[in-house]
Short mmCIF file of C-alpha atoms and ligand atoms in Angstrom, two decimals:
data_model
loop_
_atom_site.label_atom_id
_atom_site.label_comp_id
_atom_site.label_asym_id
_atom_site.label_seq_id
_atom_site.Cartn_x
_atom_site.Cartn_y
_atom_site.Cartn_z
CA UNK A 99 106.16 85.52 -88.15
CA UNK A 100 102.74 84.14 -88.81
CA UNK A 101 99.69 85.93 -87.44
CA UNK A 102 96.69 83.72 -87.75
CA UNK A 103 93.37 83.64 -85.96
CA UNK A 104 93.30 81.86 -82.61
CA UNK A 105 92.17 78.28 -82.62
CA UNK A 106 90.41 76.04 -80.18
CA UNK A 107 90.86 72.36 -79.46
CA UNK A 108 88.80 69.30 -80.26
CA UNK A 109 87.04 68.84 -76.94
CA UNK A 110 83.68 67.18 -76.61
CA UNK A 111 80.88 69.66 -75.91
CA UNK A 112 79.61 70.10 -72.37
CA UNK A 113 76.14 68.86 -71.41
CA UNK A 114 74.92 72.46 -71.01
CA UNK A 115 76.05 73.39 -74.52
CA UNK A 116 74.45 70.28 -75.96
CA UNK A 117 71.15 71.06 -74.29
CA UNK A 118 71.15 74.61 -75.62
CA UNK A 119 71.96 73.40 -79.16
CA UNK A 120 69.26 70.74 -78.95
CA UNK A 121 66.69 73.49 -78.39
CA UNK A 122 67.73 75.16 -81.66
CA UNK A 123 66.81 72.13 -83.75
CA UNK A 124 63.31 72.82 -85.05
CA UNK A 125 60.74 70.11 -85.74
CA UNK A 126 61.02 70.97 -89.43
CA UNK A 127 64.78 70.37 -89.47
CA UNK A 128 64.45 67.18 -87.43
CA UNK A 129 61.77 65.83 -89.78
CA UNK A 130 63.73 66.74 -92.89
CA UNK A 131 66.88 65.18 -91.43
CA UNK A 132 64.96 61.96 -90.85
CA UNK A 133 63.24 61.88 -94.24
CA UNK A 134 66.00 63.29 -96.48
CA UNK A 135 67.38 60.97 -99.13
CA UNK A 136 69.79 63.32 -100.92
CA UNK A 137 72.01 65.40 -98.66
CA UNK A 138 74.70 67.91 -99.50
CA UNK A 139 77.20 69.22 -96.98
CA UNK A 140 79.37 72.25 -97.82
CA UNK A 141 82.19 72.91 -95.39
CA UNK A 142 84.71 75.68 -94.88
CA UNK A 143 87.61 76.46 -92.59
CA UNK A 144 85.39 76.65 -89.49
CA UNK A 145 84.78 72.89 -89.51
CA UNK A 146 88.49 72.37 -88.84
CA UNK A 147 88.87 75.22 -86.33
CA UNK A 148 88.36 72.94 -83.32
CA UNK A 149 91.07 70.63 -84.65
CA UNK A 150 93.47 73.56 -84.39
CA UNK A 151 93.46 74.77 -88.00
CA UNK A 152 93.27 78.57 -88.11
CA UNK A 153 90.46 80.06 -90.20
CA UNK A 154 91.21 82.68 -92.84
CA UNK A 155 88.96 85.47 -91.65
CA UNK A 156 88.03 84.76 -88.04
CA UNK A 157 87.40 87.35 -85.34
CA UNK A 158 87.57 90.31 -87.72
CA UNK A 159 91.18 89.44 -88.61
CA UNK A 160 92.67 87.97 -91.72
CA UNK A 161 95.56 85.49 -91.98
CA UNK A 162 98.95 87.07 -92.65
CA UNK A 163 102.21 85.32 -93.61
CA UNK A 164 105.48 87.26 -93.26
CA UNK A 165 103.59 90.52 -93.63
CA UNK A 166 101.66 89.39 -96.71
CA UNK A 167 97.86 89.07 -96.48
CA UNK A 168 96.85 85.55 -97.46
CA UNK A 169 94.94 86.89 -100.51
CA UNK A 170 98.37 87.96 -101.81
CA UNK A 171 100.46 84.90 -100.90
CA UNK A 172 97.63 82.52 -101.93
CA UNK A 173 97.24 84.07 -105.36
CA UNK A 174 97.95 83.08 -108.95
CA UNK A 175 100.19 86.15 -109.32
CA UNK A 176 102.39 85.00 -106.44
CA UNK A 177 103.01 81.61 -108.08
CA UNK A 178 104.37 83.47 -111.11
CA UNK A 179 106.30 86.02 -109.08
CA UNK A 180 107.77 83.93 -106.25
CA UNK A 181 107.00 80.20 -106.27
CA UNK A 182 109.54 79.37 -103.49
CA UNK A 183 107.71 81.79 -101.15
CA UNK A 184 104.40 80.11 -101.99
CA UNK A 185 105.92 76.71 -101.22
CA UNK A 186 107.33 78.04 -97.94
CA UNK A 187 103.82 79.14 -96.90
CA UNK A 188 102.28 75.78 -97.80
CA UNK A 189 105.16 73.70 -96.36
CA UNK A 190 104.75 75.59 -93.08
CA UNK A 191 101.02 74.87 -92.96
CA UNK A 192 101.48 71.20 -93.95
CA UNK A 193 103.99 70.79 -91.12
CA UNK A 194 101.40 72.11 -88.64
CA UNK A 195 98.63 69.99 -90.13
CA UNK A 196 100.31 66.63 -89.95
CA UNK A 197 99.92 66.47 -86.17
CA UNK A 198 96.26 67.55 -86.15
CA UNK A 199 93.30 65.22 -85.83
CA UNK A 200 89.67 65.39 -87.00
CA UNK A 201 87.22 66.74 -84.43
CA UNK A 202 83.66 65.60 -83.56
CA UNK A 203 82.24 67.63 -86.49
CA UNK A 204 84.34 65.72 -89.04
CA UNK A 205 83.38 62.45 -87.34
CA UNK A 206 79.64 63.13 -87.42
CA UNK A 207 79.77 64.23 -91.07
CA UNK A 208 81.64 61.02 -91.92
CA UNK A 209 78.85 59.00 -90.27
CA UNK A 210 76.22 60.72 -92.42
CA UNK A 211 77.70 59.13 -95.54
CA UNK A 212 76.38 55.73 -94.47
CA UNK A 213 73.11 57.14 -93.14
CA UNK A 214 71.70 58.92 -96.20
CA UNK A 215 71.04 57.07 -99.48
CA UNK A 216 72.76 59.82 -101.49
CA UNK A 217 75.34 61.94 -99.73
CA UNK A 218 77.77 64.49 -101.15
CA UNK A 219 80.45 66.22 -99.14
CA UNK A 220 81.88 69.33 -100.76
CA UNK A 221 84.70 71.08 -98.97
CA UNK A 222 86.63 74.27 -99.55
CA UNK A 223 89.26 72.97 -97.17
CA UNK A 224 92.60 71.70 -98.37
CA UNK A 225 93.59 70.07 -95.07
CA UNK A 226 92.45 66.47 -95.71
CA UNK A 227 90.79 66.19 -92.27
CA UNK A 228 87.44 64.97 -93.68
CA UNK A 229 89.24 62.05 -95.32
CA UNK A 230 91.19 61.42 -92.10
CA UNK A 231 87.82 61.14 -90.30
CA UNK A 232 86.67 58.50 -92.80
CA UNK A 233 84.73 60.55 -95.37
CA UNK A 234 84.94 59.10 -98.88
CA UNK A 235 84.72 60.70 -102.34
CA UNK A 236 85.11 64.19 -100.88
CA UNK A 237 84.77 66.91 -103.51
CA UNK A 238 87.70 69.24 -102.85
CA UNK A 239 86.78 72.50 -104.54
CA UNK A 240 90.02 74.26 -103.65
CA UNK A 241 92.41 71.33 -104.04
CA UNK A 242 94.62 69.72 -101.43
CA UNK A 243 97.69 70.77 -99.50
CA UNK A 244 98.75 67.11 -99.69
CA UNK A 245 99.34 67.25 -103.46
CA UNK A 246 101.73 69.00 -105.84
CA UNK A 247 100.97 69.74 -109.49
CA UNK A 248 103.31 70.25 -112.42
CA UNK A 249 102.98 73.70 -114.01
CA UNK A 250 103.94 72.17 -117.37
CA UNK A 251 102.31 68.76 -117.81
CA UNK A 252 99.77 69.15 -114.93
CA UNK A 253 100.65 65.73 -113.45
CA UNK A 254 99.69 65.49 -109.79
CA UNK A 255 101.79 64.01 -106.99
CA UNK A 256 100.84 63.09 -103.47
CA UNK A 257 102.96 64.65 -100.74
CA UNK A 258 103.49 62.19 -97.92
CA UNK A 259 103.12 63.41 -94.34
CA UNK A 260 106.74 62.98 -93.39
CA UNK A 261 108.23 62.63 -96.85
CA UNK A 262 110.30 65.10 -98.80
CA UNK A 263 108.80 67.10 -101.62
CA UNK A 264 110.56 67.31 -105.00
CA UNK A 265 110.78 70.80 -106.57
CA UNK A 266 110.66 69.44 -110.10
CA UNK A 267 108.22 67.18 -111.89
CA UNK A 268 109.66 63.63 -112.01
CA UNK A 269 107.88 63.23 -115.36
CA UNK A 270 108.86 66.30 -117.40
CA UNK A 271 111.26 68.26 -115.19
CA UNK A 272 109.12 71.42 -115.04
CA UNK A 273 108.35 73.15 -111.71
CA UNK A 274 105.90 71.76 -109.21
CA UNK A 275 103.43 73.98 -107.37
CA UNK A 276 100.88 73.28 -104.62
CA UNK A 277 97.75 71.63 -106.08
CA UNK A 278 95.45 74.21 -104.55
CA UNK A 279 93.10 76.75 -106.13
CA UNK A 280 94.43 80.23 -105.47
CA UNK A 281 92.65 83.54 -105.91
CA UNK A 282 92.10 84.34 -109.55
CA UNK A 283 92.40 80.69 -110.58
CA UNK A 284 89.68 78.47 -111.96
CA UNK A 285 88.24 75.73 -109.79
CA UNK A 286 88.65 72.18 -111.13
CA UNK A 287 85.79 72.12 -113.64
CA UNK A 288 84.60 68.59 -112.90
CA UNK A 289 84.63 69.14 -109.12
CA UNK A 290 82.48 72.25 -109.39
CA UNK A 291 80.12 70.61 -111.91
CA UNK A 292 79.61 67.67 -109.53
CA UNK A 293 79.08 70.00 -106.58
CA UNK A 294 76.56 72.16 -108.46
CA UNK A 295 74.68 69.06 -109.67
CA UNK A 296 74.50 67.70 -106.12
CA UNK A 297 73.24 71.08 -104.91
CA UNK A 298 70.54 71.13 -107.58
CA UNK A 299 69.44 67.63 -106.59
CA UNK A 300 69.47 67.59 -102.80
CA UNK A 301 66.59 67.84 -100.34
CA UNK A 302 68.74 68.91 -97.39
CA UNK A 303 71.84 71.09 -97.48
CA UNK A 304 74.15 71.88 -94.56
CA UNK A 305 76.51 74.86 -94.79
CA UNK A 306 79.11 74.44 -92.08
CA UNK A 307 81.91 76.76 -90.98
CA UNK A 308 82.23 79.01 -94.00
CA UNK A 309 82.05 82.79 -94.18
CA UNK A 310 80.38 82.46 -97.60
CA UNK A 311 82.59 85.15 -99.07
CA UNK A 312 84.47 83.16 -101.67
CA UNK A 313 82.77 82.26 -104.95
CA UNK A 314 81.77 80.11 -106.68
CA UNK A 315 81.56 77.83 -103.57
CA UNK A 316 79.39 80.39 -101.79
CA UNK A 317 76.81 80.09 -104.57
CA UNK A 318 76.03 76.43 -103.83
CA UNK A 319 73.51 77.00 -100.98
CA UNK A 320 71.46 79.28 -103.26
CA UNK A 321 71.39 76.55 -105.93
CA UNK A 322 70.19 74.05 -103.30
CA UNK A 323 67.50 76.36 -101.98
CA UNK A 324 66.24 77.25 -105.45
CA UNK A 325 65.80 73.52 -106.02
CA UNK A 326 63.62 73.14 -102.94
CA UNK A 327 66.19 71.91 -100.41
CA UNK A 328 66.03 72.90 -96.77
CA UNK A 329 69.26 74.80 -96.13
CA UNK A 330 70.79 74.79 -92.65
CA UNK A 331 73.82 76.80 -91.58
CA UNK A 332 76.08 75.82 -88.68
CA UNK A 333 78.36 78.65 -87.56
CA UNK A 334 79.06 80.50 -84.31
CA UNK A 335 78.72 83.79 -86.20
CA UNK A 336 76.25 85.25 -88.62
CA UNK A 337 77.52 85.20 -92.23
CA UNK A 338 76.62 86.60 -95.62
CA UNK A 339 74.79 83.30 -96.24
CA UNK A 340 72.69 83.31 -93.04
CA UNK A 341 69.78 85.15 -94.66
CA UNK A 342 69.62 82.58 -97.45
CA UNK A 343 69.28 79.70 -94.97
CA UNK A 344 66.04 78.22 -93.66
CA UNK A 345 67.65 77.23 -90.38
CA UNK A 346 70.65 78.68 -88.57
CA UNK A 347 72.28 76.67 -85.79
CA UNK A 348 74.47 79.07 -83.87
CA UNK A 349 77.48 77.36 -82.36
CA UNK A 350 80.74 75.61 -83.09
CA UNK A 351 80.48 72.73 -85.54
CA UNK A 352 82.12 70.32 -83.07
CA UNK A 353 79.43 71.16 -80.53
CA UNK A 354 76.41 71.36 -82.81
CA UNK A 355 76.89 68.36 -85.10
CA UNK A 356 77.20 65.64 -82.42
CA UNK A 357 73.57 66.41 -81.53
CA UNK A 358 72.60 64.75 -84.79
CA UNK A 359 73.95 61.41 -83.55
CA UNK A 360 70.85 61.18 -81.38
CA UNK A 361 68.54 62.41 -84.16
CA UNK A 362 69.69 59.78 -86.66
CA UNK A 363 69.83 56.92 -84.15
CA UNK A 364 67.49 57.62 -81.24
CA UNK A 365 68.74 56.19 -77.97
CA UNK A 366 72.38 56.45 -79.10
CA UNK A 367 74.62 58.00 -76.53
CA UNK A 368 75.76 61.46 -77.54
CA UNK A 369 79.24 61.85 -76.14
CA UNK A 370 79.69 64.94 -74.00
CA UNK A 371 81.78 66.11 -71.11
CA UNK A 372 80.23 65.56 -67.67
C1 BJW B 119 83.31 78.12 -87.28
C2 BJW B 119 84.04 77.70 -86.19
C3 BJW B 119 83.64 76.51 -85.62
C4 BJW B 119 84.92 79.51 -86.80
N1 BJW B 119 82.60 75.85 -86.13
N2 BJW B 119 82.28 77.44 -87.77
C5 BJW B 119 81.80 86.72 -107.60
C6 BJW B 119 81.81 87.94 -106.99
C7 BJW B 119 83.02 88.53 -106.59
C8 BJW B 119 84.23 87.89 -106.77
C9 BJW B 119 84.21 86.68 -107.37
C10 BJW B 119 83.02 86.09 -107.77
N3 BJW B 119 83.30 84.90 -108.33
C11 BJW B 119 84.63 84.69 -108.25
C12 BJW B 119 85.21 85.77 -107.69
C13 BJW B 119 86.66 85.93 -107.41
C14 BJW B 119 87.15 85.16 -106.22
C15 BJW B 119 86.31 85.51 -104.99
O1 BJW B 119 85.39 84.83 -104.61
N4 BJW B 119 86.68 86.58 -104.31
C16 BJW B 119 85.96 86.99 -103.12
C17 BJW B 119 86.94 87.13 -101.96
C18 BJW B 119 85.21 88.26 -103.41
N5 BJW B 119 87.11 83.74 -106.49
C19 BJW B 119 88.10 83.12 -107.08
O2 BJW B 119 89.12 83.70 -107.45
C20 BJW B 119 87.91 81.65 -107.34
N6 BJW B 119 88.13 81.37 -108.70
C21 BJW B 119 87.22 81.65 -109.63
O3 BJW B 119 86.13 82.08 -109.35
O4 BJW B 119 87.63 81.34 -110.91
C22 BJW B 119 86.95 81.99 -111.94
C23 BJW B 119 87.60 83.33 -112.07
C24 BJW B 119 88.90 83.37 -112.52
C25 BJW B 119 89.51 84.61 -112.62
C26 BJW B 119 88.81 85.75 -112.24
C27 BJW B 119 87.50 85.67 -111.76
C28 BJW B 119 86.89 84.42 -111.67
C29 BJW B 119 88.97 80.84 -106.61
C30 BJW B 119 88.83 80.94 -105.14
C31 BJW B 119 89.92 80.13 -104.47
C32 BJW B 119 89.95 80.40 -102.97
N7 BJW B 119 91.14 79.91 -102.45
C33 BJW B 119 91.35 80.01 -101.00
C34 BJW B 119 92.80 79.76 -100.71
C35 BJW B 119 93.17 78.30 -100.90
C36 BJW B 119 94.60 78.08 -100.69
C37 BJW B 119 95.04 78.38 -99.27
O5 BJW B 119 94.59 77.69 -98.37
O6 BJW B 119 95.86 79.26 -99.08
O7 BJW B 119 90.49 79.08 -100.34
S1 BJW B 119 90.85 81.57 -100.30
C38 BJW B 119 90.27 80.92 -98.79
O8 BJW B 119 88.87 81.25 -98.67
C39 BJW B 119 90.36 79.40 -98.94
C40 BJW B 119 89.03 78.97 -98.43
O9 BJW B 119 88.70 77.70 -98.95
C41 BJW B 119 88.10 80.07 -98.88
C42 BJW B 119 86.83 80.15 -98.12
O10 BJW B 119 87.03 80.50 -96.79
P1 BJW B 119 86.16 79.84 -95.65
O11 BJW B 119 86.37 78.39 -95.67
O12 BJW B 119 84.79 80.31 -95.74
O13 BJW B 119 86.90 80.37 -94.33
P2 BJW B 119 86.74 81.78 -93.57
O14 BJW B 119 87.94 81.95 -92.74
O15 BJW B 119 86.41 82.86 -94.51
O16 BJW B 119 85.47 81.57 -92.65
C43 BJW B 119 85.51 80.68 -91.56
C44 BJW B 119 84.12 80.59 -90.99
O17 BJW B 119 84.13 79.60 -89.98
C45 BJW B 119 83.63 81.89 -90.33
O18 BJW B 119 82.30 82.16 -90.76
C46 BJW B 119 83.63 81.56 -88.84
O19 BJW B 119 82.60 82.22 -88.10
C47 BJW B 119 83.40 80.08 -88.87
N8 BJW B 119 83.89 79.35 -87.72
N9 BJW B 119 85.03 78.67 -85.95
C48 BJW B 119 81.95 76.37 -87.22
N10 BJW B 119 84.29 76.03 -84.52
#
């Protein structure tokens, strides 16, 4: 059995919700959004919640797989102790993911890439939905559920949506494991270096749909703020990062972010439900 947090669906926001979110956007944020040249976006599980991907820690609960808390099944120790169980957990989630689509939050973030002169998208998510929405050069801090990695020679292999997954490395014959960063493992050094450099060099930073509990990703907004960036959180709930943010937009990412369509191109129709 899998007990995960409930998830919503990728509906367009209602007019009433859009109006209430619009009121939250301060003049300062609007001006910075219009003048910013170097923008960093950090996303977490919440950005995919409206696509139907369960978060890890939503609603006071924590994800559990066959009685094991996800901190246990998604850990370096578990790969050593029971790699088939780890694969079972990731195969199950990949099966669910292949039918899911990006939501309006992913779509708006993808549009920002062509709007700002320098744009960096850093995600903790392993689901590939940013790329599916059209985002390019996404920095994946915690790896990807769509790749396997050899425990011996470290070669990486793409896992196709409907393809089969080999258990052994076609190159050296050693075991393959999911190419994701589990608890107690190091993040890919280059990915984190690039993310930290972008944080230290941005003038606007959005922190979207993350509880801000897991480090070192959760340290990026502080790096951005220390460098003079305006930091804006988008989350329906208050988080451990909220106090470090200059602006907090309270709401679901798929409802809040489409408001920025109108900010970046005045007169553009912001799609909403009647
Ligand atoms: C919405 C929404 C909607 C809902 N719209 N929002 C410093 C202090 C203490 C500990 C450490 C530290 N530095 C490092 C550590 C250890 C550890 C750590 O951080 N532990 C903490 C739990 C305390 N970090 C690590 O182990 C990292 N490695 C490391 O630091 O290496 C060096 C080292 C090595 C050895 C020892 C010590 C250091 C690796 C971390 C890897 C994390 N991996 C996971 C699992 C990936 C694989 C898998 O998927 O199974 O990554 S854990 C899990 O948490 C996953 C996520 O990427 C990550 C972050 O979660 P996220 O995205 O924030 O999701 P949630 O569920 O927590 O929050 C969702 C949010 O969305 C909520 O706020 C909702 O309100 C919101 N939301 N609907 C917008 N519609």
